[in-house]
CSV table of C-alpha atoms in Angstrom, one decimal:
chain,number,residue,atom,x,y,z
L,219,UNK,CA,89.1,94.0,130.9
L,220,UNK,CA,91.1,97.2,131.4
L,221,UNK,CA,94.7,97.7,132.3
L,222,UNK,CA,95.6,99.8,135.4
L,223,UNK,CA,98.3,100.1,138.0
L,224,UNK,CA,96.0,98.4,140.5
L,225,UNK,CA,95.5,95.5,138.1
L,226,UNK,CA,99.2,94.9,137.7
L,227,UNK,CA,99.6,94.8,141.5
L,228,UNK,CA,96.7,92.5,141.9
L,229,UNK,CA,97.9,90.1,139.2
L,230,UNK,CA,101.4,90.2,140.7
L,231,UNK,CA,100.0,89.1,144.1
L,232,UNK,CA,97.9,86.3,142.6
L,233,UNK,CA,100.4,84.6,140.4
L,234,UNK,CA,99.4,86.5,137.2
L,235,UNK,CA,96.6,84.0,136.5
L,236,UNK,CA,94.0,86.6,135.6
L,237,UNK,CA,95.5,87.7,132.2
L,238,UNK,CA,93.5,86.6,129.2
L,239,UNK,CA,94.1,86.7,125.5
L,240,UNK,CA,93.7,90.3,124.3
L,241,UNK,CA,91.4,89.6,121.4
L,242,UNK,CA,89.3,86.8,120.0
L,243,UNK,CA,90.8,84.6,117.2
L,244,UNK,CA,87.7,85.1,115.1
L,245,UNK,CA,86.6,82.8,112.3
L,246,UNK,CA,85.3,84.6,109.3
L,247,UNK,CA,81.5,85.0,108.8
L,248,UNK,CA,80.0,85.0,105.3
L,249,UNK,CA,79.0,88.7,105.2
L,250,UNK,CA,80.3,92.0,106.5
L,251,UNK,CA,79.6,95.6,105.9
L,252,UNK,CA,83.3,96.4,105.5
L,253,UNK,CA,86.3,94.1,104.8
L,254,UNK,CA,89.7,95.4,105.6
L,255,UNK,CA,92.5,93.5,103.9
L,256,UNK,CA,95.6,93.7,106.0
L,257,UNK,CA,96.0,93.4,109.7
L,258,UNK,CA,98.9,95.7,110.2
L,259,UNK,CA,99.0,99.1,112.0
L,260,UNK,CA,97.0,101.0,109.4
L,261,UNK,CA,94.4,98.2,108.9
L,262,UNK,CA,93.8,97.7,112.6
L,263,UNK,CA,93.7,101.5,113.2
L,264,UNK,CA,91.1,101.8,110.4
L,265,UNK,CA,89.0,99.0,112.0
L,266,UNK,CA,89.2,100.7,115.4
L,267,UNK,CA,88.1,104.2,114.1
L,268,UNK,CA,85.4,102.7,111.9
L,269,UNK,CA,83.9,101.1,115.1
L,270,UNK,CA,84.6,104.0,117.4
L,271,UNK,CA,83.9,107.1,115.3
L,272,UNK,CA,81.3,105.8,112.9
L,273,UNK,CA,79.6,102.9,114.8
L,274,UNK,CA,80.4,100.5,112.0
L,275,UNK,CA,81.3,97.2,113.8
L,276,UNK,CA,80.2,94.6,111.3
L,277,UNK,CA,83.8,94.6,110.0
L,278,UNK,CA,86.5,92.0,109.5
L,279,UNK,CA,90.2,92.5,109.3
L,280,UNK,CA,91.7,89.8,107.0
L,281,UNK,CA,95.3,89.1,107.7
L,282,UNK,CA,97.3,86.5,105.8
L,283,UNK,CA,99.7,85.8,108.7
L,284,UNK,CA,99.4,87.0,112.3
L,285,UNK,CA,98.4,90.5,113.3
L,286,UNK,CA,101.1,93.1,113.0
L,287,UNK,CA,103.5,90.7,111.2
L,288,UNK,CA,104.4,93.2,108.5
L,289,UNK,CA,106.0,96.7,108.5
L,290,UNK,CA,104.4,97.7,111.8
L,291,UNK,CA,107.0,95.4,113.4
L,292,UNK,CA,109.9,96.3,111.0
L,293,UNK,CA,110.3,100.1,111.4
L,294,UNK,CA,112.4,102.5,113.5
L,295,UNK,CA,109.4,103.7,115.5
L,296,UNK,CA,109.7,107.4,115.0
L,297,UNK,CA,106.8,109.8,115.5
L,298,UNK,CA,107.1,113.4,114.2
L,299,UNK,CA,105.3,116.0,112.1
L,300,UNK,CA,108.1,117.9,110.4
L,301,UNK,CA,106.3,118.2,107.1
L,302,UNK,CA,105.6,121.3,105.1
L,303,UNK,CA,103.5,120.6,102.0
L,304,UNK,CA,99.7,121.2,102.1
L,305,UNK,CA,98.2,117.7,102.4
L,306,UNK,CA,101.1,116.2,104.4
L,307,UNK,CA,101.2,119.1,106.8
L,308,UNK,CA,97.8,118.9,108.4
L,309,UNK,CA,97.8,115.1,108.2
L,310,UNK,CA,101.0,114.5,110.2
L,311,UNK,CA,100.0,117.3,112.6
L,312,UNK,CA,96.8,115.4,113.3
L,313,UNK,CA,98.6,112.2,113.7
L,314,UNK,CA,101.0,113.5,116.4
L,315,UNK,CA,97.9,114.8,118.3
L,316,UNK,CA,96.4,111.4,118.1
L,317,UNK,CA,99.6,109.8,119.3
L,318,UNK,CA,99.6,112.1,122.3
L,319,UNK,CA,96.4,110.6,123.7
L,320,UNK,CA,96.7,107.1,122.3
L,321,UNK,CA,97.7,105.1,125.3
L,322,UNK,CA,94.7,106.6,127.3
L,323,UNK,CA,92.3,106.2,124.4
L,324,UNK,CA,93.2,102.6,123.8
L,325,UNK,CA,93.8,101.7,127.5
L,326,UNK,CA,97.0,100.1,126.2
L,327,UNK,CA,100.5,101.4,126.8
L,328,UNK,CA,101.9,102.2,123.3
L,329,UNK,CA,105.0,103.7,125.1
L,330,UNK,CA,104.7,107.0,123.2
L,331,UNK,CA,107.8,108.9,124.2
L,332,UNK,CA,107.9,112.5,123.0
L,333,UNK,CA,111.6,112.8,123.6
L,334,UNK,CA,112.3,115.4,120.9
L,335,UNK,CA,113.8,115.1,117.5
L,336,UNK,CA,116.8,117.1,116.4
L,337,UNK,CA,117.4,117.4,112.6
L,338,UNK,CA,120.9,118.8,112.2
L,339,UNK,CA,122.0,121.2,109.5
L,340,UNK,CA,125.5,121.5,108.2
L,341,UNK,CA,125.5,124.6,105.9
L,342,UNK,CA,123.9,128.0,105.7
L,343,UNK,CA,121.5,126.8,102.9
L,344,UNK,CA,120.4,123.9,105.1
L,345,UNK,CA,119.8,126.3,108.0
L,346,UNK,CA,117.6,128.5,105.7
L,347,UNK,CA,115.6,125.4,104.8
L,348,UNK,CA,115.3,124.5,108.5
L,349,UNK,CA,114.0,128.0,109.3
L,350,UNK,CA,111.4,127.8,106.6
L,351,UNK,CA,110.3,124.3,107.7
L,352,UNK,CA,110.2,125.4,111.3
L,353,UNK,CA,108.1,128.4,110.5
L,354,UNK,CA,105.7,126.2,108.5
L,355,UNK,CA,105.3,123.9,111.4
L,356,UNK,CA,104.7,126.8,113.9
L,357,UNK,CA,102.2,128.4,111.5
L,358,UNK,CA,100.0,125.4,111.5
L,359,UNK,CA,100.2,125.1,115.3
L,360,UNK,CA,102.9,122.5,115.9
L,361,UNK,CA,106.1,123.2,117.7
L,362,UNK,CA,109.6,123.8,116.3
L,363,UNK,CA,112.7,125.4,117.7
L,364,UNK,CA,115.8,126.5,115.8
L,365,UNK,CA,118.9,125.4,117.8
L,366,UNK,CA,122.2,127.1,117.4
L,367,UNK,CA,125.4,125.1,117.3
L,368,UNK,CA,125.9,125.8,121.0
L,369,UNK,CA,122.4,124.7,121.9
L,370,UNK,CA,122.9,121.4,120.1
L,371,UNK,CA,126.3,121.0,121.8
L,372,UNK,CA,124.6,121.4,125.2
L,373,UNK,CA,122.0,118.8,124.4
L,374,UNK,CA,124.0,116.2,122.6
L,375,UNK,CA,127.7,116.9,123.3
L,376,UNK,CA,128.9,113.5,121.9
L,377,UNK,CA,128.4,114.5,118.2
L,378,UNK,CA,131.4,115.4,116.1
L,379,UNK,CA,130.8,119.1,115.7
L,380,UNK,CA,133.9,119.9,113.8
L,381,UNK,CA,134.0,117.2,111.2
L,382,UNK,CA,135.9,118.8,108.3
L,383,UNK,CA,133.3,117.6,105.8
L,384,UNK,CA,130.0,118.1,107.7
L,385,UNK,CA,130.5,120.6,110.5
L,386,UNK,CA,127.3,121.0,112.6
L,387,UNK,CA,125.8,124.5,112.2
L,388,UNK,CA,122.7,123.9,114.3
L,389,UNK,CA,119.5,121.9,114.4
L,390,UNK,CA,115.7,122.1,114.2
L,391,UNK,CA,114.1,120.6,117.3
L,392,UNK,CA,110.6,119.3,117.5
L,393,UNK,CA,110.1,118.6,121.2
L,394,UNK,CA,106.8,116.7,120.6
L,395,UNK,CA,108.4,114.3,118.2
L,396,UNK,CA,109.8,111.0,119.6
L,397,UNK,CA,109.2,107.3,119.4
L,398,UNK,CA,106.6,104.7,120.3
L,399,UNK,CA,106.6,100.9,120.8
L,400,UNK,CA,105.8,99.6,117.3
L,401,UNK,CA,104.2,96.2,118.2
L,402,UNK,CA,102.2,97.7,121.0
L,403,UNK,CA,100.5,100.1,118.5
L,404,UNK,CA,99.2,97.2,116.5
L,405,UNK,CA,98.2,95.2,119.6
L,406,UNK,CA,96.5,98.2,121.2
L,407,UNK,CA,94.4,98.9,118.1
L,408,UNK,CA,93.6,95.2,117.7
L,409,UNK,CA,92.4,94.8,121.2
L,410,UNK,CA,90.3,98.0,121.1
L,411,UNK,CA,88.8,97.1,117.7
L,412,UNK,CA,88.0,93.5,118.9
L,413,UNK,CA,86.3,94.9,122.0
L,414,UNK,CA,84.0,96.9,119.8
L,415,UNK,CA,83.0,93.8,117.8
L,416,UNK,CA,85.4,93.8,114.9
L,417,UNK,CA,86.4,90.3,113.7
L,418,UNK,CA,90.2,90.0,113.5
L,419,UNK,CA,90.7,87.0,111.1
L,420,UNK,CA,94.2,85.7,111.0
L,421,UNK,CA,95.8,83.2,108.7
L,422,UNK,CA,93.3,84.3,106.0
L,423,UNK,CA,95.0,85.2,102.8
L,424,UNK,CA,93.0,87.0,100.2
L,425,UNK,CA,93.5,85.3,96.8
L,426,UNK,CA,90.9,87.2,94.7
L,427,UNK,CA,88.6,90.2,94.7
L,428,UNK,CA,85.1,89.5,93.3
L,429,UNK,CA,83.4,92.1,91.2
L,430,UNK,CA,80.2,92.5,89.4
L,431,UNK,CA,79.2,95.3,87.1
L,432,UNK,CA,82.2,97.4,88.2
L,433,UNK,CA,81.3,97.0,91.9
L,434,UNK,CA,83.0,94.8,94.5
L,435,UNK,CA,81.0,92.0,96.0
L,436,UNK,CA,83.5,90.2,98.2
L,437,UNK,CA,86.8,88.4,98.3
L,438,UNK,CA,88.2,84.9,97.8
L,439,UNK,CA,90.3,83.8,100.7
L,440,UNK,CA,92.1,80.7,101.9
L,441,UNK,CA,89.3,80.4,104.4
L,442,UNK,CA,86.5,80.7,101.9
L,443,UNK,CA,84.4,83.4,100.2
L,444,UNK,CA,83.6,86.5,102.3
L,445,UNK,CA,81.1,89.0,101.0
L,446,UNK,CA,81.0,92.8,101.6
L,447,UNK,CA,79.9,95.9,99.7
L,448,UNK,CA,83.0,97.8,100.8
L,449,UNK,CA,86.6,96.5,100.7
L,450,UNK,CA,89.5,98.4,102.0
L,451,UNK,CA,93.0,97.4,100.8
L,452,UNK,CA,95.6,98.4,103.4
L,453,UNK,CA,98.5,96.2,102.6
L,454,UNK,CA,101.5,98.5,102.1
L,455,UNK,CA,104.4,96.3,101.0
L,456,UNK,CA,102.1,94.1,99.0
L,457,UNK,CA,99.8,96.8,97.5
L,458,UNK,CA,100.6,96.0,93.9
L,459,UNK,CA,99.8,92.3,94.2
L,460,UNK,CA,96.4,92.9,95.9
L,461,UNK,CA,95.5,95.7,93.5
L,462,UNK,CA,96.3,93.3,90.6
L,463,UNK,CA,93.5,91.1,91.9
L,464,UNK,CA,91.1,93.9,91.0
L,465,UNK,CA,92.9,94.4,87.7
L,466,UNK,CA,94.6,97.6,88.8
L,467,UNK,CA,98.2,98.8,88.4
L,468,UNK,CA,99.4,101.3,91.0
L,469,UNK,CA,101.9,104.1,90.8
L,470,UNK,CA,104.1,102.1,93.3
L,471,UNK,CA,107.5,100.5,93.2
L,472,UNK,CA,108.5,98.3,96.2
L,473,UNK,CA,111.9,99.1,97.7
L,474,UNK,CA,113.9,97.9,100.6
L,475,UNK,CA,114.8,100.1,103.6
L,476,UNK,CA,117.2,98.7,106.1
L,477,UNK,CA,117.4,99.3,109.8
L,478,UNK,CA,119.8,98.3,112.5
L,479,UNK,CA,119.9,97.8,116.3
L,480,UNK,CA,122.9,97.5,118.6
L,481,UNK,CA,123.2,95.4,121.7
L,482,UNK,CA,121.5,97.0,124.7
L,483,UNK,CA,123.5,99.8,126.3
L,484,UNK,CA,123.0,102.1,129.3
L,485,UNK,CA,120.9,105.2,128.4
L,486,UNK,CA,123.1,107.5,126.3
L,487,UNK,CA,121.0,109.0,123.5
L,488,UNK,CA,118.1,110.9,124.9
L,489,UNK,CA,116.6,112.2,121.6
L,490,UNK,CA,116.0,111.2,118.1
L,491,UNK,CA,118.8,112.6,116.1
L,492,UNK,CA,118.8,113.0,112.3
L,493,UNK,CA,122.0,113.7,110.4
L,494,UNK,CA,121.3,116.4,107.8
L,495,UNK,CA,123.9,115.2,105.3
L,496,UNK,CA,124.0,111.4,105.3
L,497,UNK,CA,120.4,110.3,105.6
L,498,UNK,CA,121.1,108.8,109.0
L,499,UNK,CA,118.9,108.9,112.1
L,500,UNK,CA,119.2,107.3,115.5
L,501,UNK,CA,117.3,106.8,118.8
L,502,UNK,CA,117.7,104.5,121.7
L,503,UNK,CA,115.0,102.0,122.6
L,504,UNK,CA,113.7,101.5,126.1
L,505,UNK,CA,115.6,98.2,126.1
L,506,UNK,CA,118.8,100.1,125.5
L,507,UNK,CA,119.5,99.2,121.9
L,508,UNK,CA,120.5,102.0,119.5
L,509,UNK,CA,118.0,101.9,116.7
L,510,UNK,CA,119.2,103.5,113.5
L,511,UNK,CA,118.8,103.5,109.8
L,512,UNK,CA,119.6,105.4,106.6
L,513,UNK,CA,118.5,105.4,103.0
L,514,UNK,CA,116.8,103.0,100.7
L,515,UNK,CA,119.0,100.4,98.9
L,516,UNK,CA,117.5,101.9,95.7
L,517,UNK,CA,116.4,99.0,93.7
L,518,UNK,CA,113.0,97.3,93.6
L,519,UNK,CA,112.9,94.5,96.2
L,520,UNK,CA,110.5,92.3,98.2
L,521,UNK,CA,113.3,90.5,100.0
L,522,UNK,CA,112.8,92.1,103.4
L,523,UNK,CA,116.5,92.3,103.6
L,524,UNK,CA,119.1,94.6,102.0
L,525,UNK,CA,122.6,94.4,100.6
L,526,UNK,CA,126.0,95.3,102.1
L,527,UNK,CA,126.7,98.6,100.3
L,528,UNK,CA,123.9,100.4,102.1
L,529,UNK,CA,124.9,98.8,105.4
L,530,UNK,CA,128.4,100.2,104.9
L,531,UNK,CA,127.1,103.6,104.0
L,532,UNK,CA,124.9,103.8,107.1
L,533,UNK,CA,127.8,102.7,109.4
L,534,UNK,CA,130.0,105.4,107.8
L,535,UNK,CA,127.3,108.0,108.4
L,536,UNK,CA,127.0,106.8,112.0
L,537,UNK,CA,130.8,107.1,112.6
L,538,UNK,CA,130.9,110.5,110.9
L,539,UNK,CA,128.2,111.9,113.1
L,540,UNK,CA,129.0,110.3,116.4
L,541,UNK,CA,132.3,108.5,116.6
L,542,UNK,CA,131.4,107.1,120.0
L,543,UNK,CA,129.1,104.6,118.3
L,544,UNK,CA,132.1,102.7,117.1
L,545,UNK,CA,132.2,101.1,120.5
L,546,UNK,CA,128.8,99.6,120.1
L,547,UNK,CA,128.2,96.2,118.5
L,548,UNK,CA,125.4,95.8,115.9
L,549,UNK,CA,123.1,93.1,117.1
L,550,UNK,CA,121.0,92.7,113.9
L,551,UNK,CA,119.6,94.4,110.8
L,552,UNK,CA,116.5,93.9,108.8
L,553,UNK,CA,114.6,95.4,105.9
L,554,UNK,CA,111.1,96.5,105.3
L,555,UNK,CA,109.2,96.6,102.0
L,556,UNK,CA,108.4,100.2,101.1
L,557,UNK,CA,105.5,101.2,98.9
L,558,UNK,CA,107.3,104.0,97.0
L,559,UNK,CA,105.2,106.5,95.1
L,560,UNK,CA,106.5,108.9,92.6
L,561,UNK,CA,106.1,112.0,94.8
L,562,UNK,CA,107.0,110.3,98.1
L,563,UNK,CA,103.6,110.8,99.6
L,564,UNK,CA,100.9,108.3,100.4
L,565,UNK,CA,97.5,107.3,98.8
L,566,UNK,CA,94.2,107.2,100.8
L,567,UNK,CA,91.5,107.2,98.2
L,568,UNK,CA,88.6,105.5,96.4
L,569,UNK,CA,89.3,103.7,93.2
L,570,UNK,CA,87.5,103.5,89.9
L,571,UNK,CA,85.9,100.3,91.1
L,572,UNK,CA,82.8,100.9,93.2
L,573,UNK,CA,83.3,99.9,96.8
L,574,UNK,CA,87.1,99.4,96.5
L,575,UNK,CA,89.2,101.7,98.7
L,576,UNK,CA,92.9,102.1,98.8
L,577,UNK,CA,95.4,103.0,101.6
L,578,UNK,CA,99.0,102.5,100.4
L,579,UNK,CA,102.1,104.2,99.3
L,580,UNK,CA,103.5,105.0,102.7
L,581,UNK,CA,107.1,105.1,101.4
L,582,UNK,CA,109.5,105.1,104.4
L,583,UNK,CA,107.2,107.0,106.7
L,584,UNK,CA,104.2,104.9,107.5
L,585,UNK,CA,104.7,104.3,111.2
L,586,UNK,CA,104.1,107.8,112.5
L,587,UNK,CA,101.1,108.0,110.2
L,588,UNK,CA,99.2,105.0,111.7
L,589,UNK,CA,96.7,106.9,113.9
L,590,UNK,CA,95.8,109.6,111.3
L,591,UNK,CA,95.8,107.1,108.5
L,592,UNK,CA,93.3,104.9,110.2
L,593,UNK,CA,91.3,107.9,111.2
L,594,UNK,CA,91.1,109.4,107.8
L,595,UNK,CA,90.6,106.1,106.0
L,596,UNK,CA,87.8,105.1,108.3
L,597,UNK,CA,86.1,108.5,107.6
L,598,UNK,CA,86.4,107.9,103.9
L,599,UNK,CA,85.0,104.3,104.1
L,600,UNK,CA,82.1,105.4,106.3
L,601,UNK,CA,81.1,108.7,104.7
L,602,UNK,CA,82.6,108.5,101.2
L,603,UNK,CA,84.0,111.9,101.9
L,604,UNK,CA,87.6,112.8,102.6
L,605,UNK,CA,88.4,113.8,106.1
L,606,UNK,CA,89.8,117.3,106.2
L,607,UNK,CA,93.2,116.1,107.5
L,608,UNK,CA,93.5,113.4,104.8
L,609,UNK,CA,92.0,114.9,101.7
L,610,UNK,CA,95.0,115.3,99.4
L,611,UNK,CA,96.3,111.8,99.1
L,612,UNK,CA,94.5,111.2,95.9
L,613,UNK,CA,95.4,108.4,93.5
L,614,UNK,CA,94.8,110.5,90.5
L,615,UNK,CA,97.3,113.2,91.3
L,616,UNK,CA,100.1,111.6,89.4
L,617,UNK,CA,98.2,111.4,86.1
L,618,UNK,CA,96.9,115.0,86.5
L,619,UNK,CA,99.9,116.5,88.1
L,620,UNK,CA,97.7,118.5,90.4
L,621,UNK,CA,98.3,118.3,94.1
L,622,UNK,CA,101.6,116.5,94.1
L,623,UNK,CA,103.3,116.5,97.5
L,624,UNK,CA,106.9,116.3,96.8
L,625,UNK,CA,108.3,117.1,100.2
L,626,UNK,CA,111.9,116.7,99.2
L,627,UNK,CA,111.5,118.7,95.9
L,628,UNK,CA,113.3,116.1,93.9
L,629,UNK,CA,110.6,115.6,91.3
L,630,UNK,CA,107.6,113.3,90.9
L,631,UNK,CA,109.3,110.2,89.4
L,632,UNK,CA,110.1,106.8,90.6
L,633,UNK,CA,113.6,106.3,92.0
L,634,UNK,CA,113.9,110.0,93.2
L,635,UNK,CA,112.7,109.5,96.7
S,315,UNK,CA,124.4,91.8,94.9
S,316,UNK,CA,126.7,91.4,91.9
S,317,UNK,CA,125.6,92.2,88.3
S,318,UNK,CA,127.1,90.6,85.3
S,319,UNK,CA,127.7,93.5,82.8
S,320,UNK,CA,127.7,92.1,79.3
S,321,UNK,CA,130.9,94.0,78.5
S,322,UNK,CA,132.8,94.0,81.8
S,323,UNK,CA,131.7,90.8,83.4
S,324,UNK,CA,130.6,90.3,87.0
S,325,UNK,CA,130.8,93.5,89.0
S,326,UNK,CA,129.8,94.9,92.4
S,327,UNK,CA,126.3,96.4,92.5
S,328,UNK,CA,128.0,99.7,93.7
S,329,UNK,CA,129.3,100.3,90.2
S,330,UNK,CA,125.8,100.6,88.9
S,331,UNK,CA,123.1,103.3,89.1
S,332,UNK,CA,119.6,102.0,89.2
S,333,UNK,CA,117.0,103.6,86.9
S,334,UNK,CA,114.0,101.3,87.5
S,335,UNK,CA,111.6,99.2,85.5
S,336,UNK,CA,112.9,98.4,82.0
S,337,UNK,CA,109.7,99.9,80.6
S,338,UNK,CA,111.8,103.1,80.5
S,339,UNK,CA,113.0,101.8,77.1
S,340,UNK,CA,109.4,102.0,75.7
S,341,UNK,CA,109.0,105.7,75.8
S,342,UNK,CA,105.7,106.8,74.2
S,343,UNK,CA,105.7,109.3,71.4
S,344,UNK,CA,104.9,112.9,72.1
S,345,UNK,CA,101.4,112.4,70.9
S,346,UNK,CA,101.1,109.0,72.6
S,347,UNK,CA,98.2,110.3,74.7
S,348,UNK,CA,97.8,110.9,78.4
S,349,UNK,CA,97.2,107.3,79.4
S,350,UNK,CA,100.3,106.0,77.7
S,351,UNK,CA,102.4,108.7,79.4
S,352,UNK,CA,100.8,108.1,82.8
S,353,UNK,CA,101.5,104.3,82.4
S,354,UNK,CA,105.1,105.0,81.3
S,355,UNK,CA,105.9,107.6,84.1
S,356,UNK,CA,104.0,106.3,87.1
S,357,UNK,CA,102.2,103.0,86.8
S,358,UNK,CA,104.2,99.8,87.5
S,359,UNK,CA,103.6,96.1,87.5
S,360,UNK,CA,105.9,95.9,90.5
S,361,UNK,CA,106.2,92.2,90.5
S,362,UNK,CA,107.2,90.1,93.5
S,363,UNK,CA,109.4,87.7,91.6
S,364,UNK,CA,111.0,88.0,88.2
S,365,UNK,CA,111.4,91.6,86.9
S,366,UNK,CA,113.4,93.4,84.3
S,367,UNK,CA,115.0,96.6,85.2
S,368,UNK,CA,117.5,99.1,83.8
S,369,UNK,CA,120.9,99.7,85.4
S,370,UNK,CA,123.6,102.1,84.2
S,371,UNK,CA,127.2,100.9,84.6
S,372,UNK,CA,128.3,104.3,85.8
S,373,UNK,CA,131.6,103.3,87.3
S,374,UNK,CA,132.4,100.9,84.5
S,375,UNK,CA,131.8,100.9,80.8
S,376,UNK,CA,128.9,103.4,80.9
S,377,UNK,CA,126.6,100.9,79.2
S,378,UNK,CA,122.9,100.8,80.0
S,379,UNK,CA,122.0,97.2,81.0
S,380,UNK,CA,118.7,95.4,81.1
S,381,UNK,CA,118.9,93.1,84.1
S,382,UNK,CA,116.5,90.2,84.7
S,383,UNK,CA,116.3,89.8,88.4
S,384,UNK,CA,114.2,88.2,91.1
S,385,UNK,CA,112.9,90.8,93.5
S,386,UNK,CA,112.3,88.3,96.3
S,387,UNK,CA,115.6,86.5,96.2
S,388,UNK,CA,117.8,89.2,94.7
S,389,UNK,CA,119.1,86.6,92.2
S,390,UNK,CA,120.4,88.0,89.0
S,391,UNK,CA,119.1,85.9,86.1
S,392,UNK,CA,120.4,87.7,83.0
S,393,UNK,CA,121.9,90.9,81.8
S,394,UNK,CA,121.7,92.3,78.3
S,395,UNK,CA,122.9,95.5,76.7
S,396,UNK,CA,119.9,97.9,76.6
S,397,UNK,CA,121.0,98.9,73.0
S,398,UNK,CA,120.6,95.3,71.9
S,399,UNK,CA,117.2,94.9,73.6
S,400,UNK,CA,116.0,98.1,71.9
S,401,UNK,CA,117.3,96.9,68.5
S,402,UNK,CA,115.6,93.5,68.9
S,403,UNK,CA,112.3,95.3,69.7
S,404,UNK,CA,112.3,97.4,66.6
């Protein structure tokens, strides 16, 4: 049943008794055409686009907990496409376009809010880099505007423009960037996939991957054996463990990235603002909390929580950039498990095992990628061809050195991103 | 997180620079072959649980330390000098 303004009024007048669960709690069948391991944002988006774009609906999403219980609910909800490298560039551009129509497409309010992101620069060299990035974004058809110091001051007067250490020289603005409601994205895709016949199987942990003659045949789960000729692993945060079930090692180290939210405040920060010197970024949620984060803790971790030194660093960066934030109280902090690849870019590819497909390595940027990742991965699963917007995320690039997408130009090695 | 340096004793994590998996100690030879180098540079076991990784006591004694650590609980289980680990392996 669809959502509409009329429906909300009608339910309001009739005691809200007409709302039903948004998807079936499916029990697994014995056989499917495609199994998707992982019921997070990327897995659910993959299921949706498989059904919608390719008519493949005999699909199950296997989730060990409840839908959307991983990183889709543990991020800072930013949507943007300020990428430059071939491979990333067309992919994130496509993703922002999908975001722009997503609420209508899914008939589910994902609260996409293109409020604009300002990435500040604090030196001439950083301004040059911003000009180059902005031109790259414009050249491929996205939007980017270079802001002078005065422009930035007019838009966000509360920053410390004359900090002795990091004076603000200007900013790069992408107006179409912004935020979205993280959980709603998972729920919207889940509901739309379920409507098209996809089985969303929860509390179903995959414990083994069955193979015969170099080809996958199905999976062992806590709810029995399920067979399928194609298996898609979409479990960023746990990719190495699931890949190990198929005897694979991945070019991934899991790291923790922390995020923070303050108590709810009146609207005060209208954009997404990124500090160019301290790896700090901030936006305000619709509930009023200031949502912000910084860098990785920089050690391998599956703890879903970080340590105090990085918390202190993030708070210092916050105070340096916008002293007014010192009045706000931090409500809570949390950590997400990041699949870090050597070059900082993701993997959407086949594997050497026939029928086993991999979507992982989202580093600290998986949320904005959800629509295009699902779209591209579904295309690969259905056609065995890369989609033109997701053709460069190949697993083999680290071994061969060809097609690395090192957006930060720090080198293709673990612990540099 | 506090790491017990074999030379300096228990110290704040901030004094240490993190290199990554202790397989960094097992560098293949120049003619080790493409697979060995790919495994060394890129591929990781990446365990959820006990792991051994390499830390540099940058703001302390400048020793490289092999730390045995639990990646799920952040518990530090052991710390040995990398030079000793390397010696024992050869």
